[in-house]
CSV table of C-alpha atoms and ligand atoms in Angstrom, one decimal:
chain,number,residue,atom,x,y,z
Q,1193,MET,CA,2.0,-18.3,8.2
Q,1194,ILE,CA,3.2,-17.1,4.8
Q,1195,GLU,CA,2.8,-20.5,3.0
Q,1196,GLY,CA,0.0,-19.7,1.5
Q,1197,TYR,CA,1.0,-16.0,0.2
Q,1198,PRO,CA,4.1,-17.3,-2.3
Q,1199,TRP,CA,4.6,-14.1,-3.5
Q,1200,LEU,CA,6.2,-13.2,-0.1
Q,1201,LEU,CA,8.4,-16.4,0.1
Q,1202,PRO,CA,11.7,-15.3,-2.1
Q,1203,VAL,CA,11.9,-11.6,0.4
Q,1204,ALA,CA,11.4,-13.9,3.5
Q,1205,GLU,CA,14.7,-16.0,2.2
Q,1206,GLN,CA,15.9,-13.0,1.3
Q,1207,TRP,CA,15.9,-11.9,4.9
Q,1208,GLN,CA,16.5,-15.7,6.2
Q,1209,GLN,CA,20.2,-15.4,4.2
Q,1210,GLN,CA,21.5,-12.0,5.8
Q,1211,ARG,CA,20.0,-13.3,9.3
Q,1212,GLN,CA,22.1,-16.7,8.7
Q,1213,GLN,CA,25.0,-14.6,7.9
Q,1214,GLY,CA,25.2,-12.5,10.4
Q,1215,ARG,CA,24.1,-9.6,8.3
Q,1216,LEU,CA,20.5,-8.8,10.1
Q,1217,GLY,CA,20.6,-5.0,11.5
Q,1218,HIS,CA,18.6,-4.2,13.9
Q,1219,ALA,CA,16.2,-2.3,11.8
Q,1220,LEU,CA,14.4,-2.9,8.9
Q,1221,ILE,CA,12.5,-1.4,6.4
Q,1222,LEU,CA,9.7,-3.2,4.8
Q,1223,GLN,CA,8.9,-1.6,1.8
Q,1224,GLY,CA,6.1,-2.4,-1.2
Q,1225,PRO,CA,2.4,-1.7,-2.6
Q,1226,ALA,CA,-1.1,-1.0,-0.7
Q,1227,GLY,CA,-2.3,-4.9,0.1
Q,1228,VAL,CA,0.7,-7.0,-0.9
Q,1229,GLY,CA,1.1,-8.3,2.8
Q,1230,LYS,CA,3.5,-6.6,4.1
Q,1231,SER,CA,1.9,-7.4,7.4
Q,1232,LEU,CA,1.9,-10.5,7.3
Q,1233,LEU,CA,5.6,-10.7,5.9
Q,1234,ALA,CA,6.7,-8.7,9.6
Q,1235,ASP,CA,4.7,-10.7,11.7
Q,1236,TRP,CA,6.4,-13.7,10.6
Q,1237,ILE,CA,9.9,-12.2,11.3
Q,1238,VAL,CA,8.8,-11.1,14.2
Q,1239,SER,CA,8.0,-14.7,14.6
Q,1240,ARG,CA,11.4,-15.8,14.2
Q,1241,LEU,CA,13.4,-12.7,16.3
Q,1242,LEU,CA,11.0,-13.5,19.0
Q,1243,CYS,CA,11.6,-17.8,19.2
Q,1244,LEU,CA,13.8,-19.0,21.3
Q,1245,GLU,CA,15.2,-21.6,18.9
Q,1246,GLY,CA,14.8,-18.4,16.6
Q,1247,ARG,CA,12.8,-20.3,13.9
Q,1248,GLY,CA,9.2,-20.2,14.3
Q,1249,CYS,CA,9.1,-23.5,16.5
Q,1250,GLY,CA,5.8,-23.1,17.5
Q,1251,HIS,CA,6.6,-24.7,21.2
Q,1252,CYS,CA,8.7,-23.1,22.7
Q,1253,LYS,CA,7.5,-19.9,25.7
Q,1254,GLY,CA,7.9,-16.9,23.1
Q,1255,CYS,CA,6.3,-18.8,20.3
Q,1256,GLN,CA,3.9,-20.0,22.4
Q,1257,LEU,CA,3.0,-15.8,24.0
Q,1258,LEU,CA,2.9,-14.8,20.0
Q,1259,ALA,CA,0.6,-17.3,19.2
Q,1260,ALA,CA,-1.4,-16.4,22.4
Q,1261,GLY,CA,-1.4,-12.8,21.6
Q,1262,HIS,CA,0.9,-11.2,24.2
Q,1263,HIS,CA,4.1,-11.6,23.9
Q,1264,PRO,CA,5.7,-8.5,26.4
Q,1265,ASP,CA,8.6,-8.2,24.3
Q,1266,ARG,CA,6.2,-7.4,21.3
Q,1267,TYR,CA,5.5,-3.7,20.6
Q,1268,GLU,CA,3.3,-2.2,18.1
Q,1269,LEU,CA,3.0,1.9,17.2
Q,1270,ALA,CA,0.8,2.9,14.3
Q,1271,PRO,CA,-0.8,5.8,13.1
Q,1272,GLU,CA,-3.7,7.7,14.4
Q,1273,GLY,CA,-5.2,9.2,12.1
Q,1274,GLN,CA,-3.0,10.7,9.2
Q,1275,GLN,CA,-0.3,10.5,11.2
Q,1276,ILE,CA,2.5,8.8,14.0
Q,1277,LYS,CA,2.5,11.5,16.4
Q,1278,VAL,CA,6.1,12.6,18.1
Q,1279,ASP,CA,4.6,11.6,21.6
Q,1280,ALA,CA,3.6,7.9,20.5
Q,1281,VAL,CA,7.3,7.3,19.3
Q,1282,ARG,CA,8.7,8.5,22.9
Q,1283,GLY,CA,6.6,6.2,24.3
Q,1284,LEU,CA,7.8,3.6,22.4
Q,1285,ILE,CA,11.2,4.6,22.7
Q,1286,SER,CA,10.7,4.9,26.3
Q,1287,GLN,CA,9.2,1.3,27.1
Q,1288,LEU,CA,12.3,0.2,24.8
Q,1289,ALA,CA,14.6,1.2,27.0
Q,1290,GLY,CA,13.8,-1.5,29.4
Q,1291,THR,CA,15.0,-4.5,29.3
Q,1292,ALA,CA,13.2,-7.7,27.9
Q,1293,HIS,CA,10.8,-9.8,29.9
Q,1294,GLN,CA,11.5,-13.1,28.4
Q,1295,GLY,CA,15.1,-12.7,28.6
Q,1296,GLY,CA,15.2,-12.3,24.4
Q,1297,ALA,CA,14.9,-10.1,21.6
Q,1298,ARG,CA,12.3,-7.4,21.9
Q,1299,VAL,CA,10.9,-6.6,18.8
Q,1300,ALA,CA,8.9,-2.9,17.6
Q,1301,ILE,CA,7.1,-2.8,14.4
Q,1302,ILE,CA,6.2,0.2,13.1
Q,1303,HIS,CA,3.1,0.2,10.5
Q,1304,GLN,CA,2.5,3.1,7.6
Q,1305,ALA,CA,6.1,4.0,9.0
Q,1306,GLN,CA,6.0,6.4,5.6
Q,1307,ARG,CA,3.2,8.3,8.0
Q,1308,LEU,CA,5.8,9.7,10.2
Q,1309,ASN,CA,6.4,13.0,10.5
Q,1310,ALA,CA,9.1,15.1,11.0
Q,1311,ALA,CA,9.3,15.3,14.2
Q,1312,SER,CA,8.1,11.5,15.1
Q,1313,ALA,CA,10.9,10.6,12.7
Q,1314,ASN,CA,13.7,12.9,14.2
Q,1315,ALA,CA,12.9,11.1,17.4
Q,1316,LEU,CA,13.3,7.9,16.0
Q,1317,LEU,CA,16.4,8.9,14.5
Q,1318,LYS,CA,18.2,8.0,17.9
Q,1319,THR,CA,17.2,4.5,18.7
Q,1320,LEU,CA,17.6,3.8,14.7
Q,1321,GLU,CA,21.3,4.4,14.9
Q,1322,GLU,CA,21.6,2.9,18.4
Q,1323,PRO,CA,19.2,0.4,19.9
Q,1324,PRO,CA,19.1,-0.5,23.4
Q,1325,ALA,CA,20.5,-4.1,23.2
Q,1326,GLY,CA,18.8,-7.1,21.9
Q,1327,VAL,CA,16.1,-5.0,19.8
Q,1328,TYR,CA,15.1,-5.1,16.3
Q,1329,LEU,CA,12.6,-2.4,14.5
Q,1330,VAL,CA,10.5,-3.3,11.9
Q,1331,LEU,CA,9.3,-0.1,9.8
Q,1332,VAL,CA,6.0,-1.0,7.3
Q,1333,VAL,CA,6.1,1.1,4.4
Q,1334,GLY,CA,3.8,1.7,2.4
Q,1335,PRO,CA,2.7,3.8,-0.7
Q,1336,GLY,CA,2.5,7.7,-0.1
Q,1337,GLN,CA,5.3,10.4,1.4
Q,1338,PRO,CA,8.7,8.6,1.3
Q,1339,LEU,CA,10.9,9.0,4.2
Q,1340,LEU,CA,13.7,10.8,5.2
Q,1341,PRO,CA,16.4,10.3,3.9
Q,1342,THR,CA,18.4,9.9,7.5
Q,1343,ILE,CA,15.7,7.6,8.5
Q,1344,VAL,CA,16.3,5.5,5.3
Q,1345,SER,CA,19.9,5.3,5.6
Q,1346,ARG,CA,19.8,4.1,9.3
Q,1347,CYS,CA,17.8,1.1,8.2
Q,1348,GLN,CA,18.4,-2.3,5.8
Q,1349,ARG,CA,15.2,-2.5,3.4
Q,1350,LEU,CA,13.5,-5.5,1.9
Q,1351,VAL,CA,11.1,-4.5,-0.4
Q,1352,VAL,CA,8.1,-6.8,-1.2
Q,1353,PRO,CA,6.9,-6.6,-5.1
Q,1354,MET,CA,3.9,-6.7,-7.1
Q,1355,PRO,CA,2.8,-10.3,-7.6
Q,1356,SER,CA,2.9,-11.3,-11.4
Q,1357,ALA,CA,-1.3,-11.3,-12.8
Q,1358,ALA,CA,-0.9,-15.1,-12.8
Q,1359,ALA,CA,0.0,-14.9,-9.3
Q,1360,ILE,CA,-2.2,-12.9,-8.4
Q,1361,GLU,CA,-4.9,-15.0,-10.5
Q,1362,GLN,CA,-3.8,-17.9,-8.6
Q,1363,PHE,CA,-4.2,-16.7,-4.7
Q,1364,LEU,CA,-7.7,-15.4,-5.4
Q,1365,GLY,CA,-8.8,-18.6,-7.6
Q,1366,GLU,CA,-12.5,-18.5,-7.6
Q,1367,GLN,CA,-13.1,-15.3,-5.9
Q,1368,GLY,CA,-10.8,-13.8,-9.3
Q,1369,ASN,CA,-13.5,-14.7,-11.8
Q,1370,ALA,CA,-15.0,-11.1,-11.4
Q,1371,LEU,CA,-12.3,-9.5,-12.3
Q,1372,ALA,CA,-12.5,-9.4,-16.5
Q,1373,SER,CA,-9.6,-7.4,-17.2
Q,1374,TRP,CA,-6.3,-8.2,-15.1
Q,1375,ALA,CA,-3.7,-5.2,-15.5
Q,1376,TYR,CA,-6.5,-2.7,-14.2
Q,1377,TRP,CA,-7.1,-3.9,-11.3
Q,1378,PRO,CA,-4.5,-4.1,-9.6
Q,1379,ARG,CA,-3.8,-0.6,-10.4
Q,1380,ILE,CA,-6.6,0.3,-8.9
Q,1381,LEU,CA,-6.7,-1.6,-5.7
Q,1382,GLY,CA,-3.1,-2.6,-4.5
Q,1383,GLY,CA,-2.1,-6.2,-4.3
Q,1384,PRO,CA,-3.8,-9.4,-4.1
Q,1385,LEU,CA,-5.2,-9.5,-0.1
Q,1386,ALA,CA,-6.6,-5.4,-1.6
Q,1387,ILE,CA,-8.5,-7.1,-4.3
Q,1388,ARG,CA,-9.9,-10.1,-2.1
Q,1389,HIS,CA,-10.7,-7.2,0.6
Q,1390,ALA,CA,-12.2,-5.5,-2.6
Q,1391,VAL,CA,-14.3,-9.0,-3.8
Q,1392,GLU,CA,-15.2,-10.0,-0.1
Q,1393,GLU,CA,-16.8,-6.1,0.5
Q,1394,GLY,CA,-18.8,-5.8,-2.9
Q,1395,LYS,CA,-16.0,-2.5,-3.6
Q,1396,LEU,CA,-15.7,-4.5,-7.0
Q,1397,ASP,CA,-18.7,-3.9,-8.5
Q,1398,GLN,CA,-18.9,-0.1,-7.4
Q,1399,LEU,CA,-15.6,0.2,-9.1
Q,1400,ALA,CA,-17.0,-1.3,-12.1
Q,1401,THR,CA,-20.3,0.9,-12.2
Q,1402,LEU,CA,-17.6,3.3,-12.1
Q,1403,ARG,CA,-15.6,2.1,-14.8
Q,1404,GLN,CA,-18.2,2.1,-16.8
Q,1405,GLY,CA,-19.7,5.4,-16.3
Q,1406,TRP,CA,-16.7,6.6,-17.6
Q,1407,GLN,CA,-16.8,4.4,-20.3
Q,1408,ARG,CA,-20.3,5.4,-21.6
Q,1409,SER,CA,-19.1,9.0,-20.9
Q,1410,LEU,CA,-16.4,9.3,-22.9
Q,1411,ASN,CA,-18.0,7.1,-26.0
Q,1412,HIS,CA,-21.0,9.8,-25.8
Q,1413,GLY,CA,-19.2,12.9,-24.1
Q,1414,LEU,CA,-22.0,13.1,-21.7
Q,1415,LEU,CA,-21.4,13.0,-17.9
Q,1416,ASP,CA,-23.5,9.5,-17.1
Q,1417,PRO,CA,-25.8,9.4,-14.5
Q,1418,VAL,CA,-23.6,7.4,-12.6
Q,1419,LEU,CA,-20.5,9.7,-12.2
Q,1420,SER,CA,-23.1,12.7,-11.1
Q,1421,GLN,CA,-24.3,11.4,-8.3
Q,1422,VAL,CA,-20.7,11.2,-6.5
Q,1423,ASP,CA,-19.9,13.0,-3.2
Q,1424,ALA,CA,-16.4,14.6,-2.9
Q,1425,GLU,CA,-15.6,11.7,-0.7
Q,1426,GLN,CA,-15.7,9.5,-3.8
Q,1427,ALA,CA,-13.9,11.9,-5.7
Q,1428,PRO,CA,-10.4,10.6,-5.5
Q,1429,THR,CA,-11.6,7.4,-6.3
Q,1430,VAL,CA,-13.6,8.4,-9.4
Q,1431,LEU,CA,-11.1,10.3,-11.0
Q,1432,LYS,CA,-8.5,7.3,-10.3
Q,1433,VAL,CA,-10.6,5.1,-11.8
Q,1434,LEU,CA,-10.7,7.5,-14.8
Q,1435,TYR,CA,-6.6,7.4,-14.5
Q,1436,PHE,CA,-6.7,3.8,-14.9
Q,1437,GLU,CA,-9.4,3.7,-17.4
Q,1438,LEU,CA,-7.3,6.1,-19.9
Q,1439,LEU,CA,-4.0,4.7,-19.0
Q,1440,SER,CA,-6.1,0.7,-20.1
Q,1441,GLN,CA,-7.2,2.8,-23.3
Q,1442,CYS,CA,-3.4,3.5,-24.3
Q,1443,GLU,CA,-2.1,0.6,-23.5
Q,1444,ALA,CA,-4.9,-1.2,-25.8
Q,1445,ASP,CA,-4.6,2.1,-28.5
Q,1446,PRO,CA,-0.2,3.2,-28.2
Q,1447,GLN,CA,-1.2,6.1,-31.4
Q,1448,GLN,CA,-3.5,7.5,-28.4
Q,1449,THR,CA,-0.9,8.3,-26.3
Q,1450,VAL,CA,0.0,11.3,-27.8
Q,1451,TRP,CA,-3.7,13.1,-26.6
Q,1452,CYS,CA,-4.2,11.0,-23.6
Q,1453,TYR,CA,-1.2,11.2,-21.7
Q,1454,PRO,CA,-1.5,14.8,-21.3
Q,1455,MET,CA,-5.2,13.9,-20.4
Q,1456,MET,CA,-4.4,11.8,-17.8
Q,1457,GLN,CA,-2.0,13.9,-16.0
Q,1458,LYS,CA,-5.0,16.5,-16.3
Q,1459,VAL,CA,-6.8,14.4,-13.9
Q,1460,ALA,CA,-3.8,14.1,-12.0
Q,1461,GLN,CA,-3.8,17.3,-11.2
Q,1462,THR,CA,-7.3,17.4,-10.6
Q,1463,GLN,CA,-6.7,15.0,-8.3
Q,1464,ARG,CA,-4.5,17.1,-6.3
Q,1465,TRP,CA,-6.7,20.1,-6.9
Q,1466,LEU,CA,-9.8,18.5,-5.6
Q,1467,ASP,CA,-7.4,17.5,-2.4
Q,1468,ARG,CA,-6.9,20.7,-1.1
Q,1469,GLN,CA,-9.9,22.9,-2.1
Q,1470,THR,CA,-13.4,21.9,-0.9
Q,1471,GLY,CA,-17.3,23.1,-2.1
Q,1472,ILE,CA,-16.1,22.4,-5.8
Q,1473,ASN,CA,-18.5,21.3,-8.8
Q,1474,LEU,CA,-17.8,18.1,-9.3
Q,1475,THR,CA,-20.5,17.5,-11.8
Q,1476,ALA,CA,-18.6,20.2,-14.2
Q,1477,THR,CA,-15.2,19.6,-13.2
Q,1478,PHE,CA,-16.0,15.7,-14.4
Q,1479,GLN,CA,-17.8,17.2,-18.0
Q,1480,GLN,CA,-15.0,19.4,-18.6
Q,1481,LEU,CA,-13.0,16.5,-18.3
Q,1482,ILE,CA,-15.2,14.6,-20.4
Q,1483,VAL,CA,-15.0,18.0,-23.0
Q,1484,GLU,CA,-11.4,17.8,-23.1
Q,1485,TYR,CA,-11.4,14.4,-23.9
Q,1486,ARG,CA,-13.0,14.4,-26.5
Q,1487,ARG,CA,-11.5,17.2,-28.3
Q,1488,GLY,CA,-8.5,15.4,-27.5
Q,1489,ALA,CA,-9.6,12.2,-29.7
Q,1490,GLN,CA,-11.3,14.7,-32.6
Q,1491,GLU,CA,-8.2,16.2,-33.2
Q,1492,GLY,CA,-5.8,13.4,-32.4
Q,1493,ALA,CA,-7.7,10.8,-35.1
E,1175,LIG,ZN1,9.7,-21.1,19.2
């Protein structure tokens, strides 16, 4: 289940040890960057908790029900749109108040738990503190708003780190051949699963085109045609591409950091500003960033 994802194994081992030592809590936060396989690990943990032999044997009733995709004691909650709504949390809590169908543990996975809003997080607190007997909650937490401290303090926490460039390269195999600059792509896309998805969807080519567009624009001081066709929906990605292009430049030439770092902050500010506004003239906004870059490059040189 997680064998093909070697970077998950140490985290799984950590969980296993906590369990063997009887230190397993009833609420777990599984945290990490996008695209590193947090949900796969959550499924693996669930498979251990719901196996009647406790080890994902593959033969018991629990394992068979899980494999068939309808174990009645496995619950799941995910955001609707941007948030996990309070009604959805209340629904889950009332389901968990019953008894186990299979007489073993019951497990609820809450996906993208960073999208719990204040009301839904508060609704969950009591269950996290005193879960019904045999109930385990796994909160899968990706990048975004931090969880409320009151939630965090009631949970154990395991972190799935971003694997090394070498591990990502090995995982992608031939699919990785398209990636010229290793430091760059995980920053833009996330972990190996997200990169593989982007390769398969052809998204990588689009991003590479945008990056080249920025490189030409910054070199020549004029907005490249590739960037003048960008619409509001693409704008956050386009600015992210610029941000990490600037970071790559700083890393290649640390002296550039003096003027390039403020420039990166400016890009991040622009990104937040675009988030809140509509009807922005993107071409003018991008051109302005290019002008500032050129000014910085000339004064810094
Ligand atoms: Zn089993």
